[in-house]
Amino acid sequence: MTWRFDNPLRTLTSDEQNKTAMEVWEAESMGGIMENNNRLPQPVVYLLVLTIISAYLITFPLWGQRPTAAIYEEFVATMDSPEVQALPNDAAQMDYMVKKASESGSKYATPHINHPISMDDLRTIRPQIEALKAQGVVLDDYTVVGNKVVLANFEGNLRADGTQVRQQPWWDIGYTIDIFYVIYFCFAVMIVVKRLPPNTVQPRHGNERMLSDAEIAELSVHGQKRRVA
Amino acid sequence: MLMKYLMGKNEDIPPGTASIFFSFSAIVWFIIGTGLGSFNAAKLAFPDWVTGFEFFAFGKMRQVHVMAVIFGWISMAFAAAMMYITPALGNTKLWSEKLGVWSCMNWNIGLAVGLFTLWMGMTSGREYSDFIYPIDLILLFGVLIPVALNVWMTIAKRRTQGIYTTNWFFAASIFMLLIVLLVGNLPEYFHLTGLTEAYLTWWNAHNILGLWITPVAAAIAYYTIPKITGNPLYSHRIGHLHFWSIVIFYSTPAAHHLMSAPLPEWLKSFASVEGVLILVPAIAFVSNILLTLQGKWNMFVENIEIRFTVTGVLLAIPLNMQGGFQQTRSINWYIHGTGWIVAHAHLALLGFSTFIEVAAVYYGLQVLMKRKLYSLALANFHFWMLLIGFSIYWIAMTIAGLIQGAGKIYEVPYIDIVVAEHPYMIARWFGGTLVFLGNCVWLYNMYMTAREGTPVPAGRMVHELAYER
């Protein structure tokens, strides 16, 4: 089991050992089945790379973030104001609040668009948000699920006051684990594959070991075809 | 004959006996499973059909159908394939035909008892692990561990230096299945509830598909395609990529079944990426098999086993494209809990894996019984009944799922969705019934092959001989 590292992209095994492996490969018939040593075709390699990139892009945390209670805090604060109440209906009132938040440079302007809310739902979650504000908690730690405001199930660092950050970072820990996981996988498979004889060497079929008549009779199953050297 | 083999000496049992028993058992369970599926589908299509009997209620019959198909048809066909392919690839005999025959008998009895208890309403209530835990333990220790022992010992006692790709998958998959069933049923053994139960239920369900059904079906294709075409497997190297990527990427995405559940978000993110990466083994597998077929595509038309196998391999493409992307948050939001998922599950079990297994059973029975297939015409009829029936089912349920998804998102009254789906429920029943009828013809064909198939001369392979009917 000797290793060599002078040309790792070609092979990690010594020439002598590769030669022995290829001799076994050529002489051995496994139930009449043969194998070649071809590399993965280049278009398929590109397809695999595309797959790995897609896996991260299509599932990136920003595409799956839930609305936090903080997003709607501004709406709760202004929904009873005279200028909002002067508008004729719920839809107009909501449009006004979204527009006003955007014009005032609210950091939640984009989440307002991504997570629209109806006035009816806003009225339902309002007392919950006000109760949380009264407690002095960080509203970003709370998620709005339907008509309920609940503690988000992220588990971040501890704050100085002993509470835990409950916010999804853009570098979500699940994705971080995945990056390492995929890198380990690629390394491991590269090592496994590069321990084989290089793909420039193909087995010459037709030299598989002949099965004797006695062996064929003994096995008597499997449709073993005798191969002639 | 069964008693003679059960009580006889191992040396006196003809090679291949266990596989033949498993093969015929699998076909019978396939007929039972698809018959139950057709019956259940009829209840959805025609709600007034067979009412008033508690034991024929959909809620009791559904899981009997699911478990009969997974552990009767699919898993027994796998066992049949393992019992003849594993020794063939090692140029040896099965380690113990007697243990194989006992495993088959225990499996049939254990499954029959399990399905009867389900039918009587005794269930764990957990999808894909519906059996009560004593039945789980009987199947685990009385059936699966003996089958695993037979496979592992046959490989250990092989008369080749190397181990062919198919046998890596067989040996590893059955090991992983044992772990999956042991861990996946922990909620029952220890009365775990809530989120833990939900997660372990879907960890079990996902991995039965990912670490048992998918890799073993692929392993069979790795055998049948080179064996029947005579072409060498295109790439041993790609086999490595396929094997390790299935172990690494298929074992981890269980949480993607619960994207809306209050699981830790990092776990869902992790699972979602892994879910897309399921495409890595799929691409490796499909490319390796299709490249192996170079120069022999005529056999896709001319040879019934190749046609079944390649159809199954081609169905792996839409299967994995669906599977990879439907679990992402944005798509899952729409199709979760709809008939789309039912269509996808049937694409995996009735499409991809069934077509490959059917080929393995056709080929294995002819080789082991040394009889050429009784009727090619009936086999062709079986193929088209299966393909047309499955296609109708899959398309109908996919459309029904999209309708349900729209209804769910736009809060359409439930009864309106039921009305909109009705034509697709009829199509579902019709497609499933075609599959059932095709399987009845298959059993007849294999029975007649055993009785009247043309004997295959020693040293010849079955696919080299011409059909006589």
XYZ file of C-alpha atoms in Angstrom:
698
model
C 0.000 0.000 0.000
C 2.648 2.474 -1.021
C 1.726 6.094 -1.660
C 3.262 8.664 -3.964
C 2.575 12.384 -4.079
C 4.691 13.621 -6.999
C 1.698 13.771 -9.396
C -1.422 13.554 -7.190
C -3.890 14.442 -9.946
C -2.691 11.403 -11.945
C -2.309 8.762 -9.268
C -1.452 8.397 -5.588
C -0.190 4.843 -6.000
C 3.202 3.582 -7.137
C 3.579 2.401 -10.744
C 4.492 -1.076 -9.568
C 1.362 -1.399 -7.474
C -0.799 0.013 -10.270
C 0.686 -2.573 -12.634
C -0.176 -5.375 -10.221
C -3.705 -4.000 -9.787
C -4.202 -3.840 -13.545
C -2.990 -7.414 -13.958
C -5.574 -8.583 -11.440
C -8.185 -6.391 -13.093
C -7.499 -7.968 -16.489
C -7.262 -11.549 -15.288
C -10.283 -11.597 -13.042
C -13.786 -12.292 -14.298
C -16.381 -11.439 -11.687
C -19.330 -13.526 -12.703
C -18.534 -12.786 -16.318
C -18.575 -9.038 -15.766
C -15.775 -6.714 -16.806
C -15.035 -3.131 -15.845
C -13.318 -0.239 -17.572
C -11.327 2.531 -15.940
C -12.753 5.569 -17.761
C -12.753 9.016 -16.213
C -15.913 11.013 -15.692
C -16.712 12.739 -19.025
C -15.986 16.456 -18.872
C -19.591 17.608 -19.478
C -20.665 15.454 -16.542
C -17.978 17.071 -14.379
C -19.407 20.497 -15.281
C -22.876 19.205 -14.471
C -21.700 18.083 -11.035
C -20.059 21.453 -10.352
C -23.263 23.184 -11.443
C -25.233 20.914 -9.119
C -23.081 21.779 -6.119
C -23.298 25.520 -6.825
C -27.072 25.264 -7.360
C -27.472 23.400 -4.089
C -26.130 26.413 -2.180
C -27.683 29.166 -4.273
C -31.186 27.762 -4.397
C -31.339 27.087 -0.681
C -29.481 30.194 0.533
C -30.825 31.467 3.883
C -32.081 34.755 2.457
C -34.591 32.799 0.409
C -35.978 31.136 3.486
C -35.908 33.735 6.217
C -39.093 34.130 8.162
C -40.546 37.552 9.057
C -39.518 38.797 12.483
C -41.705 40.828 14.824
C -39.311 43.776 14.353
C -40.369 44.123 10.717
C -43.874 45.098 11.773
C -42.980 47.285 14.747
C -43.178 50.462 12.644
C -46.616 49.503 11.363
C -47.872 48.853 14.893
C -46.601 52.275 15.966
C -48.298 54.172 13.116
C -51.451 52.199 12.359
C -53.580 54.347 14.699
C -52.111 57.670 13.602
C -54.582 60.250 12.145
C -53.030 60.226 8.655
C -53.413 56.418 8.422
C -56.903 56.418 9.877
C -57.939 59.078 7.391
C -57.444 56.658 4.496
C -60.611 54.942 3.218
C -59.816 51.228 3.592
C -57.373 48.623 4.910
C -55.535 48.184 1.619
C -54.901 51.906 1.260
C -53.749 52.142 4.869
C -51.272 49.301 4.435
C -49.946 50.713 1.143
C -49.407 54.053 2.851
C -47.475 52.535 5.766
C -45.247 50.460 3.470
C -44.528 53.489 1.276
C -43.847 55.748 4.233
C -41.437 53.249 5.789
C -39.584 52.988 2.495
C -39.335 56.763 2.056
C -38.094 57.258 5.598
C -35.199 54.865 4.919
C -36.404 52.032 7.149
C -33.939 49.142 7.302
C -36.961 46.845 6.995
C -38.152 48.292 3.662
C -37.170 45.131 1.727
C -38.617 42.676 4.293
C -41.854 44.671 4.118
C -42.058 43.780 0.423
C -40.931 40.172 0.916
C -43.305 39.558 3.821
C -46.491 41.560 3.165
C -49.121 41.528 5.880
C -52.815 42.369 5.833
C -54.342 44.890 8.220
C -56.421 42.095 9.769
C -53.299 40.069 10.584
C -51.561 43.218 11.805
C -54.414 43.882 14.224
C -54.091 40.273 15.471
C -50.362 40.420 16.144
C -50.366 43.996 17.427
C -51.123 43.179 21.094
C -48.467 40.454 21.031
C -45.827 42.844 19.685
C -46.809 45.540 22.185
C -46.585 43.049 25.027
C -43.094 42.025 23.926
C -42.016 45.675 23.656
C -43.286 46.258 27.179
C -41.050 43.413 28.343
C -38.076 45.093 26.661
C -37.051 42.085 24.577
C -35.298 42.242 21.209
C -38.071 41.952 18.612
C -35.658 40.536 16.028
C -35.553 37.425 18.203
C -39.239 36.747 17.529
C -40.764 35.219 14.412
C -44.235 35.854 13.034
C -45.837 32.529 12.142
C -49.309 33.085 10.748
C -51.092 35.181 13.357
C -48.732 34.246 16.194
C -45.521 35.874 17.368
C -43.183 33.224 18.729
C -39.593 32.994 19.919
C -37.464 32.090 16.900
C -35.805 28.685 17.039
C -32.319 29.869 16.163
C -29.729 29.458 18.860
C -26.984 32.066 18.653
C -24.495 33.573 21.097
C -25.312 34.671 24.617
C -25.708 38.395 25.264
C -24.261 40.156 28.287
C -27.650 40.055 29.999
C -27.753 36.271 29.662
C -30.364 36.104 26.887
C -29.596 34.249 23.682
C -29.502 35.715 20.194
C -32.328 34.153 18.198
C -31.567 35.502 14.749
C -30.567 33.739 11.564
C -27.168 35.011 10.431
C -26.544 35.253 6.692
C -23.824 32.645 7.121
C -26.321 30.208 8.684
C -24.551 27.443 10.576
C -26.257 24.750 8.482
C -24.618 26.137 5.346
C -21.268 26.453 7.071
C -21.405 22.782 8.035
C -22.380 21.926 4.481
C -19.393 23.746 3.000
C -16.997 21.698 5.116
C -18.989 18.538 4.491
C -18.776 18.902 0.717
C -15.084 19.778 0.841
C -14.350 16.687 2.958
C -16.390 14.588 0.535
C -14.524 15.895 -2.511
C -11.163 15.226 -0.855
C -12.152 11.735 0.235
C -13.470 10.733 -3.191
C -10.429 12.239 -4.908
C -8.180 10.126 -2.699
C -10.225 6.970 -3.317
C -10.257 7.492 -7.091
C -6.624 8.565 -7.367
C -5.523 5.437 -5.559
C -6.713 3.539 -8.640
C -4.500 3.097 -11.699
C -4.608 6.341 -13.763
C -7.422 6.637 -16.270
C -4.954 6.636 -19.157
C -4.482 2.933 -18.441
C -7.396 0.773 -19.547
C -7.703 -2.964 -18.870
C -7.406 -5.256 -21.905
C -10.392 -7.545 -21.757
C -10.371 -11.089 -23.025
C -7.616 -12.253 -20.695
C -9.945 -13.166 -17.867
C -9.223 -16.452 -16.130
C -10.900 -19.446 -17.736
C -13.320 -21.341 -15.571
C -12.771 -25.076 -15.732
C -15.592 -27.446 -16.668
C -15.580 -28.632 -13.069
C -16.032 -25.095 -11.797
C -18.853 -24.426 -14.222
C -20.542 -27.658 -13.201
C -20.073 -26.863 -9.523
C -21.522 -23.397 -9.789
C -24.190 -24.624 -12.187
C -25.987 -21.317 -11.899
C -25.445 -17.717 -12.841
C -25.045 -18.355 -16.573
C -21.277 -18.097 -16.250
C -19.773 -17.794 -19.671
C -16.355 -19.296 -20.052
C -13.945 -16.734 -21.360
C -11.199 -17.835 -23.699
C -7.769 -16.327 -23.188
C -40.689 -29.019 -1.423
C -40.301 -26.077 0.946
C -40.302 -28.341 4.006
C -37.733 -30.613 2.369
C -35.357 -27.677 1.938
C -36.101 -26.184 5.340
C -35.212 -29.434 7.064
C -32.576 -30.726 4.616
C -28.813 -30.267 4.596
C -27.442 -27.115 3.048
C -25.386 -29.152 0.556
C -28.514 -30.897 -0.713
C -30.292 -27.696 -1.614
C -29.778 -26.743 -5.287
C -28.002 -23.406 -5.794
C -30.440 -20.613 -6.461
C -33.302 -22.132 -4.475
C -33.554 -19.239 -2.014
C -33.564 -16.729 -4.825
C -36.316 -18.589 -6.682
C -38.478 -18.649 -3.535
C -37.833 -14.960 -2.953
C -38.601 -14.127 -6.586
C -41.980 -15.833 -6.683
C -42.841 -14.423 -3.236
C -41.975 -10.953 -4.499
C -44.224 -11.304 -7.544
C -47.128 -12.504 -5.403
C -46.650 -9.598 -2.973
C -46.463 -7.233 -5.931
C -49.860 -8.458 -7.073
C -51.262 -8.142 -3.543
C -49.713 -4.695 -3.059
C -50.862 -3.263 -6.376
C -54.269 -4.939 -5.946
C -54.644 -3.131 -2.629
C -53.455 0.070 -4.294
C -56.075 -0.301 -7.012
C -58.760 -0.975 -4.379
C -57.747 2.084 -2.365
C -57.593 4.278 -5.457
C -61.088 3.125 -6.384
C -62.316 4.359 -3.000
C -60.949 7.816 -3.802
C -62.350 7.794 -7.326
C -65.752 6.354 -6.439
C -66.452 7.256 -2.797
C -69.621 5.142 -2.591
C -67.743 1.956 -3.463
C -67.435 -0.571 -0.595
C -68.664 1.441 2.357
C -69.971 0.372 5.723
C -67.151 -2.044 6.555
C -64.627 -0.751 9.049
C -61.816 -2.948 7.728
C -62.215 -1.717 4.176
C -61.951 1.919 5.169
C -59.241 3.867 3.349
C -57.568 4.774 6.618
C -56.925 1.106 7.410
C -56.131 -0.096 3.915
C -53.671 2.570 2.834
C -50.741 1.600 5.020
C -51.315 -2.092 4.253
C -50.769 -1.221 0.576
C -47.663 0.845 1.312
C -46.009 -1.743 3.554
C -46.947 -4.661 1.251
C -45.278 -2.932 -1.664
C -42.150 -1.774 0.177
C -41.446 -4.818 2.328
C -43.236 -7.410 0.194
C -42.531 -6.605 -3.418
C -39.538 -4.259 -3.440
C -37.503 -5.659 -0.555
C -38.165 -9.302 -1.404
C -37.174 -8.677 -5.019
C -33.992 -7.135 -3.628
C -33.393 -10.226 -1.504
C -33.988 -12.421 -4.563
C -31.437 -10.416 -6.523
C -28.912 -10.508 -3.676
C -29.273 -14.281 -3.302
C -28.167 -14.918 -6.898
C -26.111 -11.896 -7.887
C -23.833 -11.804 -4.813
C -22.467 -15.335 -5.323
C -22.319 -14.890 -9.113
C -20.035 -11.893 -8.763
C -17.756 -13.790 -6.399
C -17.628 -16.895 -8.620
C -18.959 -18.896 -5.713
C -22.123 -20.297 -4.162
C -24.441 -18.590 -1.721
C -23.008 -19.026 1.769
C -26.143 -20.821 2.977
C -29.076 -21.685 0.745
C -30.795 -23.131 3.791
C -30.569 -19.863 5.687
C -31.854 -18.138 2.573
C -34.888 -20.426 2.362
C -35.578 -19.949 6.084
C -35.258 -16.186 5.665
C -37.776 -16.276 2.850
C -40.270 -18.280 4.876
C -39.853 -16.043 7.939
C -40.206 -12.985 5.768
C -43.477 -14.168 4.231
C -44.947 -15.150 7.593
C -43.684 -12.054 9.409
C -44.958 -9.734 6.710
C -48.341 -11.458 6.532
C -48.725 -11.144 10.319
C -47.548 -7.541 10.198
C -49.979 -6.583 7.463
C -52.824 -8.387 9.249
C -52.150 -6.451 12.459
C -52.072 -3.229 10.453
C -55.339 -4.144 8.817
C -56.841 -4.794 12.237
C -55.866 -1.288 13.230
C -52.753 -2.063 15.276
C -50.295 0.527 14.077
C -47.533 2.745 15.352
C -49.174 5.555 13.390
C -45.819 6.508 11.903
C -45.653 6.596 8.117
C -43.352 3.989 6.526
C -42.757 2.419 9.960
C -46.392 1.627 10.577
C -45.849 -1.830 12.058
C -46.062 -2.172 15.822
C -42.617 -2.694 17.291
C -42.818 -6.468 17.965
C -43.329 -6.965 14.223
C -40.400 -4.627 13.531
C -38.197 -6.726 15.792
C -39.329 -10.003 14.213
C -38.544 -8.697 10.735
C -35.230 -7.285 11.912
C -33.883 -10.311 13.745
C -35.748 -13.100 11.938
C -35.338 -11.856 8.407
C -33.051 -8.961 7.684
C -30.087 -9.945 9.856
C -30.049 -13.503 8.400
C -30.239 -12.078 4.864
C -27.438 -9.652 5.706
C -25.343 -12.468 7.163
C -25.797 -14.498 3.988
C -24.736 -11.587 1.781
C -21.740 -10.629 3.906
C -20.492 -14.210 4.299
C -20.890 -14.906 0.578
C -18.743 -11.874 -0.169
C -16.224 -12.886 2.498
C -15.996 -16.396 0.999
C -15.768 -15.180 -2.621
C -13.270 -16.653 -5.062
C -12.190 -13.384 -6.593
C -9.680 -10.890 -5.345
C -11.766 -7.837 -6.074
C -15.347 -7.027 -5.134
C -17.553 -5.786 -7.939
C -19.494 -2.518 -7.538
C -22.843 -4.261 -7.137
C -21.601 -6.148 -4.099
C -20.317 -2.960 -2.409
C -23.844 -1.631 -2.613
C -25.482 -4.860 -1.479
C -23.234 -5.280 1.544
C -23.385 -1.642 2.600
C -27.080 -1.078 1.932
C -28.268 -3.952 4.047
C -25.945 -2.810 6.851
C -27.357 0.696 6.594
C -30.913 -0.655 6.530
C -30.351 -2.466 9.824
C -29.075 0.746 11.415
C -31.941 2.765 9.953
C -34.574 0.390 11.278
C -32.949 0.119 14.705
C -32.575 3.871 15.175
C -35.649 4.894 13.219
C -37.933 2.895 15.462
C -36.481 4.269 18.697
C -39.581 6.433 19.289
C -41.577 3.225 19.692
C -39.098 1.431 21.904
C -38.637 4.398 24.227
C -41.946 6.221 23.774
C -40.311 9.300 22.315
C -42.851 11.920 21.319
C -43.150 15.371 19.768
C -40.494 16.759 17.509
C -38.073 13.923 18.262
C -40.637 11.389 17.111
C -41.426 13.419 14.001
C -37.778 13.767 13.064
C -36.920 10.111 13.656
C -40.004 9.027 11.742
C -38.846 10.923 8.683
C -35.219 10.005 9.210
C -36.385 6.398 9.021
C -38.664 6.970 6.027
C -36.111 8.998 4.091
C -33.321 6.527 4.669
C -35.368 3.472 3.739
C -35.684 5.169 0.373
C -32.192 6.616 0.251
C -30.009 3.946 1.793
C -31.952 0.829 0.851
C -34.257 1.150 -2.132
C -32.238 3.594 -4.246
C -28.767 2.034 -3.893
C -29.906 -1.589 -4.164
C -31.898 -0.850 -7.312
C -28.844 0.902 -8.729
C -26.664 -2.049 -7.749
C -28.913 -4.390 -9.707
C -28.589 -2.196 -12.799
C -24.800 -2.329 -12.382
C -25.150 -6.102 -12.752
C -27.821 -6.585 -15.399
C -26.570 -4.042 -17.939
C -22.953 -5.297 -18.273
C -24.013 -8.908 -17.835
C -26.634 -8.973 -20.572
C -25.040 -6.535 -23.026
C -21.593 -8.086 -22.596
C -20.122 -4.573 -22.413
C -17.669 -3.797 -19.599
C -18.990 -1.363 -16.988
C -18.014 2.068 -18.343
C -16.166 3.192 -15.243
C -15.071 1.611 -12.001
C -14.035 5.128 -10.915
C -17.522 6.574 -11.348
C -18.791 3.626 -9.317
C -16.701 4.940 -6.422
C -18.154 8.432 -6.832
C -21.676 7.001 -6.906
C -21.179 4.774 -3.872
C -19.624 7.375 -1.605
C -21.912 10.190 -2.644
C -24.962 8.091 -1.894
C -23.607 7.259 1.555
C -22.647 10.873 2.274
C -25.422 12.880 0.640
C -28.404 10.555 0.888
C -28.035 9.822 4.586
C -28.310 13.433 5.754
C -31.318 15.284 4.296
C -34.111 13.752 6.436
C -35.073 17.162 7.854
C -36.125 18.316 4.386
C -39.339 16.349 4.932
C -40.155 18.731 7.773
C -39.262 22.117 6.354
C -42.178 23.833 8.068
C -41.654 22.126 11.414
C -39.973 23.912 14.344
C -36.739 21.954 13.895
C -33.518 23.917 14.343
C -33.110 26.108 11.283
C -29.476 25.112 10.794
C -30.586 21.487 10.465
C -33.141 22.396 7.808
C -30.597 24.491 5.896
C -28.092 21.650 6.047
C -30.696 19.118 4.929
C -31.897 21.312 2.109
C -28.432 21.626 0.570
C -27.872 17.894 0.979
C -31.253 17.339 -0.637
C -30.099 19.025 -3.835
C -26.772 17.181 -3.657
C -28.690 13.919 -4.036
C -28.248 14.753 -7.706
C -24.526 13.914 -7.423
C -24.995 10.130 -7.031
C -27.888 10.245 -9.466
C -25.774 11.858 -12.181
C -22.909 9.436 -11.521
C -25.214 6.412 -11.693
C -27.180 7.386 -14.784
C -24.093 8.450 -16.731
C -22.208 5.262 -15.830
C -25.065 2.991 -16.917
C -25.962 4.858 -20.096
C -22.303 5.033 -21.158
C -22.000 1.295 -20.535
C -24.727 0.789 -23.124
C -22.622 2.323 -25.907
C -23.040 0.291 -29.079
C -25.782 -1.859 -27.571
C -28.774 0.464 -27.624
C -30.506 -1.949 -29.995
C -30.979 -4.182 -26.944
C -33.205 -1.508 -25.422
C -35.705 -2.565 -28.068
C -34.817 -6.215 -28.497
C -34.134 -7.463 -24.972
C -36.885 -7.357 -22.380
C -34.557 -7.286 -19.325
C -32.501 -4.432 -20.781
C -35.666 -2.559 -21.699
C -36.995 -2.811 -18.147
C -33.638 -1.856 -16.620
C -32.955 1.104 -18.896
C -36.503 2.410 -18.454
C -35.911 2.337 -14.704
C -32.570 4.120 -15.111
C -34.132 6.782 -17.351
C -36.894 7.318 -14.788
C -34.159 8.077 -12.251
C -33.596 11.380 -14.096
C -37.007 12.993 -13.430
C -37.077 11.278 -10.045
C -33.923 12.948 -8.822
C -34.659 16.279 -10.473
C -37.973 16.319 -8.598
C -36.480 15.003 -5.383
C -33.581 17.429 -5.409
C -35.603 20.577 -5.935
C -39.045 19.896 -4.477
C -37.598 19.931 -0.972
C -36.216 23.478 -1.206
C -38.160 25.934 0.923
C -39.777 27.852 -1.905
C -41.043 24.797 -3.817
C -41.836 22.780 -0.708
C -44.098 25.589 0.471
C -46.303 24.952 -2.549
C -46.365 21.186 -2.990
C -45.967 19.934 0.598
C -48.853 17.700 1.677
C -50.306 17.392 -1.827
C -50.697 14.622 -4.385
C -47.434 15.795 -5.992
C -45.584 13.980 -3.219
C -47.668 10.842 -3.804
C -46.746 11.034 -7.497
C -43.074 11.477 -6.595
C -43.136 8.490 -4.226
C -44.628 6.333 -6.982
C -42.025 7.592 -9.443
C -39.389 6.291 -7.028
C -41.012 3.010 -6.072
C -43.192 2.068 -9.030
C -41.063 3.794 -11.652
C -37.317 3.790 -11.034
C -36.850 0.879 -8.649
C -39.674 -1.423 -9.787
C -38.604 -1.473 -13.427
C -35.050 -2.398 -12.453
C -36.223 -5.089 -10.034
C -38.641 -6.594 -12.520
C -35.690 -7.029 -14.893
C -33.670 -8.686 -12.123
C -36.484 -11.126 -11.355
C -37.094 -11.922 -15.041
C -33.405 -12.557 -15.600
C -32.710 -14.311 -12.313
C -35.582 -16.764 -12.587
C -34.615 -17.765 -16.115
C -30.982 -18.269 -15.144
C -31.690 -20.136 -11.934
C -34.423 -22.358 -13.331
C -32.375 -22.805 -16.527
C -35.505 -22.080 -18.517
C -36.001 -19.565 -21.297
C -38.909 -17.196 -20.705
C -42.204 -18.856 -21.647
C -43.602 -15.950 -23.636
C -41.938 -12.796 -24.887
C -45.335 -11.491 -25.997
C -46.656 -11.683 -22.432
C -43.482 -10.028 -21.123
C -43.939 -7.195 -23.632
C -47.561 -6.900 -22.563
C -46.385 -6.717 -18.942
C -43.869 -3.991 -19.792
C -46.394 -1.778 -21.529
C -49.079 -2.312 -18.871
C -46.549 -1.269 -16.255
C -45.225 1.720 -18.189
C -48.587 3.041 -19.412
C -50.269 2.390 -16.057
C -47.484 4.067 -14.127
C -47.354 7.045 -16.523
C -51.097 7.668 -16.238
C -50.817 7.454 -12.460
C -47.809 9.741 -12.223
C -49.106 12.429 -14.566
C -52.583 12.418 -12.994
C -51.257 12.698 -9.452
C -48.748 15.388 -10.383
C -51.535 17.528 -11.858
C -53.780 16.765 -8.882
C -50.953 17.852 -6.577
C -50.552 21.175 -8.377
C -54.301 21.768 -8.074
C -54.152 20.964 -4.358
C -51.164 23.260 -3.933
C -52.991 26.146 -5.598
C -56.074 25.435 -3.499
C -53.981 25.388 -0.335
C -52.200 28.658 -1.064
C -55.285 30.531 -2.227
C -57.422 29.057 0.567
C -59.967 27.533 -1.797
C -62.678 25.646 0.120
C -61.600 22.007 0.521
C -64.698 20.542 -1.124
C -64.015 22.577 -4.269
C -60.526 21.075 -4.446
C -62.036 17.591 -4.072
C -64.380 18.269 -6.984
C -61.544 19.643 -9.140
C -59.420 16.584 -8.435
C -62.065 13.997 -9.201
C -61.092 13.258 -12.846
C -57.488 12.769 -11.760
C -58.533 10.345 -9.035
C -60.293 8.252 -11.683
C -57.156 8.370 -13.862
C -55.101 7.342 -10.819
C -57.304 4.322 -10.245
C -57.213 3.381 -13.922
C -53.416 3.610 -14.137
C -52.906 1.624 -10.946
C -55.310 -1.052 -12.135
C -53.354 -1.486 -15.366
C -50.244 -2.126 -13.272
C -52.123 -4.696 -11.174
C -53.456 -6.536 -14.231
C -50.014 -6.530 -15.862
C -48.567 -8.154 -12.763
C -51.149 -10.954 -12.849
C -50.017 -11.716 -16.400
C -46.408 -11.651 -15.203
C -47.054 -14.276 -12.534
C -48.674 -16.517 -15.130
C -45.723 -16.048 -17.478
C -43.181 -16.949 -14.810
C -45.231 -19.922 -13.627
C -45.375 -21.204 -17.204
C -41.650 -20.516 -17.580
C -41.014 -22.834 -14.649
C -43.265 -25.510 -16.109
C -42.771 -25.244 -19.850
C -39.909 -22.862 -20.562
C -37.327 -24.135 -23.029
C -34.381 -25.648 -21.103
C -31.165 -23.639 -21.319
C -28.149 -25.836 -22.210
C -25.223 -25.860 -19.768
C -22.642 -23.169 -20.444
C -25.089 -20.974 -22.380
C -26.648 -17.753 -21.171
C -30.394 -17.272 -21.337
C -30.254 -14.087 -23.358
C -28.279 -15.842 -26.079
C -31.193 -18.150 -26.876
C -34.084 -17.245 -29.142
C -37.611 -17.029 -27.761
C -39.919 -19.786 -28.919
C -43.227 -17.987 -28.290
